PDB file of C-alpha atoms in Angstrom:
ATOM      1  CA  MET I 123     -48.914 188.971 143.652  1.00  0.00           C
ATOM      2  CA  ASN I 124     -51.855 191.861 143.383  1.00  0.00           C
ATOM      3  CA  CYS I 125     -49.569 194.528 142.671  1.00  0.00           C
ATOM      4  CA  TYR I 126     -49.158 195.289 138.835  1.00  0.00           C
ATOM      5  CA  ALA I 127     -51.740 195.366 136.949  1.00  0.00           C
ATOM      6  CA  ILE I 128     -52.361 195.238 133.004  1.00  0.00           C
ATOM      7  CA  GLY I 129     -51.447 198.405 131.547  1.00  0.00           C
ATOM      8  CA  ASP I 130     -49.432 199.361 134.718  1.00  0.00           C
ATOM      9  CA  ILE I 131     -46.923 201.829 133.760  1.00  0.00           C
ATOM     10  CA  ALA I 132     -44.002 202.596 135.319  1.00  0.00           C
ATOM     11  CA  ASP I 133     -40.658 204.742 134.900  1.00  0.00           C
ATOM     12  CA  VAL I 134     -36.908 204.025 136.265  1.00  0.00           C
ATOM     13  CA  ALA I 135     -33.603 206.681 135.135  1.00  0.00           C
ATOM     14  CA  LYS I 136     -29.916 205.866 136.130  1.00  0.00           C
ATOM     15  CA  THR I 137     -26.510 207.069 134.967  1.00  0.00           C
ATOM     16  CA  VAL I 138     -24.257 204.509 134.633  1.00  0.00           C
ATOM     17  CA  THR I 139     -21.498 205.766 136.478  1.00  0.00           C
ATOM     18  CA  GLU I 140     -16.983 204.934 136.228  1.00  0.00           C
ATOM     19  CA  TYR I 141     -18.105 202.337 139.054  1.00  0.00           C
ATOM     20  CA  ASP I 142     -20.981 200.944 137.915  1.00  0.00           C
ATOM     21  CA  VAL I 143     -18.763 199.628 134.939  1.00  0.00           C
ATOM     22  CA  TYR I 144     -15.688 199.053 136.975  1.00  0.00           C
ATOM     23  CA  ALA I 145     -17.229 196.998 139.149  1.00  0.00           C
ATOM     24  CA  CYS I 146     -19.410 194.282 136.505  1.00  0.00           C
ATOM     25  CA  ALA I 147     -16.306 194.011 135.220  1.00  0.00           C
ATOM     26  CA  ASP I 148     -15.089 192.653 138.258  1.00  0.00           C
ATOM     27  CA  ILE I 149     -18.310 190.508 138.912  1.00  0.00           C
ATOM     28  CA  VAL I 150     -18.578 189.139 135.480  1.00  0.00           C
ATOM     29  CA  GLY I 151     -15.238 189.451 134.494  1.00  0.00           C
ATOM     30  CA  ASP I 152     -15.636 191.233 132.084  1.00  0.00           C
ATOM     31  CA  PHE I 153     -12.777 193.372 131.263  1.00  0.00           C
ATOM     32  CA  CYS I 154     -12.850 193.898 127.525  1.00  0.00           C
ATOM     33  CA  GLY I 155     -11.246 197.329 126.287  1.00  0.00           C
ATOM     34  CA  LEU I 156     -14.259 198.361 124.937  1.00  0.00           C
ATOM     35  CA  HIS I 157     -15.915 198.839 128.476  1.00  0.00           C
ATOM     36  CA  LEU I 158     -12.266 199.975 130.045  1.00  0.00           C
ATOM     37  CA  ASP I 159      -9.370 201.770 128.101  1.00  0.00           C
ATOM     38  CA  GLU I 160     -10.033 204.849 126.939  1.00  0.00           C
ATOM     39  CA  GLU I 161      -7.722 204.422 124.410  1.00  0.00           C
ATOM     40  CA  TYR I 162      -8.054 201.205 123.230  1.00  0.00           C
ATOM     41  CA  VAL I 163     -12.137 202.288 121.820  1.00  0.00           C
ATOM     42  CA  LYS I 164     -10.788 205.786 120.418  1.00  0.00           C
ATOM     43  CA  ASN I 165      -9.455 203.224 117.788  1.00  0.00           C
ATOM     44  CA  THR I 166     -12.509 201.150 117.121  1.00  0.00           C
ATOM     45  CA  ARG I 167     -16.669 202.515 115.690  1.00  0.00           C
ATOM     46  CA  PHE I 168     -17.882 202.769 119.025  1.00  0.00           C
ATOM     47  CA  LYS I 169     -15.071 205.942 119.910  1.00  0.00           C
ATOM     48  CA  LYS I 170     -15.892 205.916 123.606  1.00  0.00           C
ATOM     49  CA  ARG I 171     -16.185 203.431 125.913  1.00  0.00           C
ATOM     50  CA  ILE I 172     -19.518 201.297 126.132  1.00  0.00           C
ATOM     51  CA  ALA I 173     -21.304 199.450 129.052  1.00  0.00           C
ATOM     52  CA  GLN I 174     -21.212 195.524 129.573  1.00  0.00           C
ATOM     53  CA  GLY I 175     -24.177 193.763 127.785  1.00  0.00           C
ATOM     54  CA  ALA I 176     -24.513 191.990 131.481  1.00  0.00           C
ATOM     55  CA  LEU I 177     -24.989 195.430 133.394  1.00  0.00           C
ATOM     56  CA  SER I 178     -27.819 196.410 130.671  1.00  0.00           C
ATOM     57  CA  VAL I 179     -29.427 193.104 130.931  1.00  0.00           C
ATOM     58  CA  GLY I 180     -29.109 193.453 134.729  1.00  0.00           C
ATOM     59  CA  LEU I 181     -30.814 196.542 134.762  1.00  0.00           C
ATOM     60  CA  LEU I 182     -33.707 195.218 133.292  1.00  0.00           C
ATOM     61  CA  SER I 183     -34.631 193.395 135.371  1.00  0.00           C
ATOM     62  CA  THR I 184     -35.294 196.682 138.218  1.00  0.00           C
TER      63      THR I 184
END
């Protein structure tokens, strides 16, 4: 594979959507309230829902 050379740079941008979080939950089975329940997460240190770690790691392969 000769399409990349040392020192090459690439940028990718992605807005994580509601659909992405719910689709990830469905695929990997991570239905934790931190990801899906706005009322639950208000009482945590995060205060807003967060995406699953699996979703974040999956995006790294982009």
